[in-house]
């Protein structure tokens, strides 16, 4: 779905050359590890790395921020491994940003973070972005 402008319309492809971001935030894994069947960690890592390579091919200069909760479901070590593998392969502009689990009173529809939770996540992510992007 990454290449689509609208997820349910395979004909409507995003035109990556029309706009180039300074940063791309990737937040993947909660659904893969929160309910059965859980993702196989090796497959998750391999496919996450492939996604980052695809993003990098579309945005060669962008900083990539891989964010995830550091508590349940505890898949943050897998994301950290992905970032390390990309860094070790020479892609120094890939960063891990962990954040604490979202409290139940800050969850909205289908356990997604509400506005208050998004503000807390942003308060963790933005300083990292400012530092790495030189803002």
CSV table of C-alpha atoms in Angstrom, one decimal:
chain,number,residue,atom,x,y,z
A,1,UNK,CA,0.0,0.0,0.0
A,2,UNK,CA,3.0,2.3,0.4
A,3,UNK,CA,2.9,3.3,-3.2
A,4,UNK,CA,-0.8,4.2,-3.3
A,5,UNK,CA,-2.3,7.6,-2.7
A,6,UNK,CA,-5.5,5.9,-1.5
A,7,UNK,CA,-5.1,2.5,0.0
A,8,UNK,CA,-8.2,0.9,-1.6
A,9,UNK,CA,-7.4,2.2,-5.1
A,10,UNK,CA,-4.4,0.4,-6.8
A,11,UNK,CA,-4.7,2.7,-9.8
A,12,UNK,CA,-4.0,5.8,-7.8
A,13,UNK,CA,-0.3,5.7,-7.3
A,14,UNK,CA,1.7,8.3,-5.4
A,15,UNK,CA,4.1,10.4,-7.5
A,16,UNK,CA,7.2,10.4,-5.3
A,17,UNK,CA,9.0,13.0,-7.5
A,18,UNK,CA,6.3,15.7,-7.0
A,19,UNK,CA,7.3,16.4,-3.4
A,20,UNK,CA,10.4,15.5,-1.4
A,21,UNK,CA,10.2,15.4,2.4
A,22,UNK,CA,13.1,16.1,4.7
A,23,UNK,CA,11.8,13.3,7.0
A,24,UNK,CA,9.7,10.2,6.9
A,25,UNK,CA,8.2,8.7,10.0
A,26,UNK,CA,7.5,5.0,9.9
A,27,UNK,CA,5.3,3.5,12.7
A,28,UNK,CA,4.8,-0.2,12.0
A,29,UNK,CA,4.4,-3.3,14.1
A,30,UNK,CA,1.7,-2.8,16.8
A,31,UNK,CA,-0.9,-4.8,14.9
A,32,UNK,CA,1.7,-7.4,13.9
A,33,UNK,CA,2.6,-8.3,17.5
A,34,UNK,CA,-0.5,-7.3,19.5
A,35,UNK,CA,-2.8,-10.1,18.3
A,36,UNK,CA,-2.6,-13.6,17.0
A,37,UNK,CA,-1.1,-14.7,14.8
A,38,UNK,CA,2.0,-12.8,15.7
A,39,UNK,CA,4.4,-11.8,13.0
A,40,UNK,CA,7.5,-14.0,12.7
A,41,UNK,CA,10.3,-11.6,13.9
A,42,UNK,CA,12.7,-12.7,11.1
A,43,UNK,CA,10.0,-11.9,8.5
A,44,UNK,CA,9.1,-8.6,10.2
A,45,UNK,CA,12.7,-7.5,10.3
A,46,UNK,CA,13.4,-8.6,6.7
A,47,UNK,CA,10.3,-6.8,5.3
A,48,UNK,CA,10.8,-3.7,7.4
A,49,UNK,CA,14.3,-3.4,6.1
A,50,UNK,CA,13.0,-3.8,2.5
A,51,UNK,CA,10.4,-1.1,3.1
A,52,UNK,CA,13.1,1.3,4.4
A,53,UNK,CA,15.2,0.5,1.3
A,54,UNK,CA,12.2,1.4,-0.9
A,55,UNK,CA,11.6,4.6,1.0
A,56,UNK,CA,15.3,5.4,0.7
A,57,UNK,CA,15.1,4.8,-3.1
A,58,UNK,CA,12.3,7.3,-3.3
A,59,UNK,CA,13.7,9.9,-0.9
A,60,UNK,CA,17.6,9.5,-1.0
A,61,UNK,CA,18.2,12.5,1.3
A,62,UNK,CA,15.4,12.1,3.8
A,63,UNK,CA,15.9,11.2,7.4
A,64,UNK,CA,13.9,8.1,8.4
A,65,UNK,CA,12.5,7.8,11.9
A,66,UNK,CA,11.3,4.4,13.0
A,67,UNK,CA,9.1,4.9,16.0
A,68,UNK,CA,7.3,2.4,18.2
A,69,UNK,CA,6.1,1.8,21.8
A,70,UNK,CA,8.7,0.3,24.1
A,71,UNK,CA,6.2,-1.6,26.2
A,72,UNK,CA,3.5,-4.1,25.2
A,73,UNK,CA,3.6,-5.6,22.7
A,74,UNK,CA,7.4,-5.5,23.0
A,75,UNK,CA,8.6,-5.5,19.5
A,76,UNK,CA,10.8,-2.5,19.9
A,77,UNK,CA,14.0,-4.7,19.9
A,78,UNK,CA,13.1,-5.8,16.4
A,79,UNK,CA,12.7,-2.2,15.3
A,80,UNK,CA,16.1,-1.3,16.9
A,81,UNK,CA,17.6,-4.2,15.0
A,82,UNK,CA,16.2,-2.9,11.8
A,83,UNK,CA,17.7,0.5,12.4
A,84,UNK,CA,21.0,-1.0,13.4
A,85,UNK,CA,21.2,-3.1,10.3
A,86,UNK,CA,20.4,0.0,8.1
A,87,UNK,CA,23.0,2.1,10.0
A,88,UNK,CA,25.6,-0.7,9.6
A,89,UNK,CA,24.9,-0.9,5.9
A,90,UNK,CA,25.9,2.8,5.6
A,91,UNK,CA,22.5,4.4,5.9
A,92,UNK,CA,23.2,6.7,8.8
A,93,UNK,CA,20.0,8.8,8.5
A,94,UNK,CA,17.8,6.1,10.0
A,95,UNK,CA,16.8,6.6,13.6
A,96,UNK,CA,15.0,4.7,16.3
A,97,UNK,CA,12.6,6.6,18.5
A,98,UNK,CA,10.8,4.7,21.3
A,99,UNK,CA,7.9,6.0,23.4
A,100,UNK,CA,6.1,4.6,26.4
A,101,UNK,CA,2.8,2.7,26.0
A,102,UNK,CA,-0.2,4.8,25.6
A,103,UNK,CA,-2.5,4.8,28.7
A,104,UNK,CA,-6.0,3.4,28.2
A,105,UNK,CA,-7.6,6.8,28.8
A,106,UNK,CA,-5.6,8.2,25.8
A,107,UNK,CA,-6.8,5.6,23.3
A,108,UNK,CA,-9.5,6.2,20.7
A,109,UNK,CA,-11.1,4.0,18.1
A,110,UNK,CA,-9.7,0.5,17.8
A,111,UNK,CA,-7.0,1.3,20.4
A,112,UNK,CA,-5.4,4.0,18.3
A,113,UNK,CA,-3.9,7.0,20.2
A,114,UNK,CA,-6.1,10.0,20.6
A,115,UNK,CA,-5.0,13.6,20.3
A,116,UNK,CA,-3.5,13.8,23.8
A,117,UNK,CA,-1.4,10.6,23.1
A,118,UNK,CA,-0.3,12.0,19.8
A,119,UNK,CA,0.9,15.1,21.5
A,120,UNK,CA,3.0,13.0,23.9
A,121,UNK,CA,4.5,11.0,21.1
A,122,UNK,CA,5.3,14.2,19.2
A,123,UNK,CA,6.9,15.6,22.3
A,124,UNK,CA,9.4,12.7,22.2
A,125,UNK,CA,9.8,12.6,18.4
A,126,UNK,CA,10.2,16.3,17.7
A,127,UNK,CA,13.4,16.9,19.8
A,128,UNK,CA,15.0,14.0,18.0
A,129,UNK,CA,14.0,15.4,14.6
A,130,UNK,CA,15.2,18.9,15.6
A,131,UNK,CA,18.6,17.5,16.6
A,132,UNK,CA,19.1,15.2,13.6
A,133,UNK,CA,17.7,17.6,11.0
A,134,UNK,CA,19.4,20.7,12.5
A,135,UNK,CA,16.2,22.6,13.1
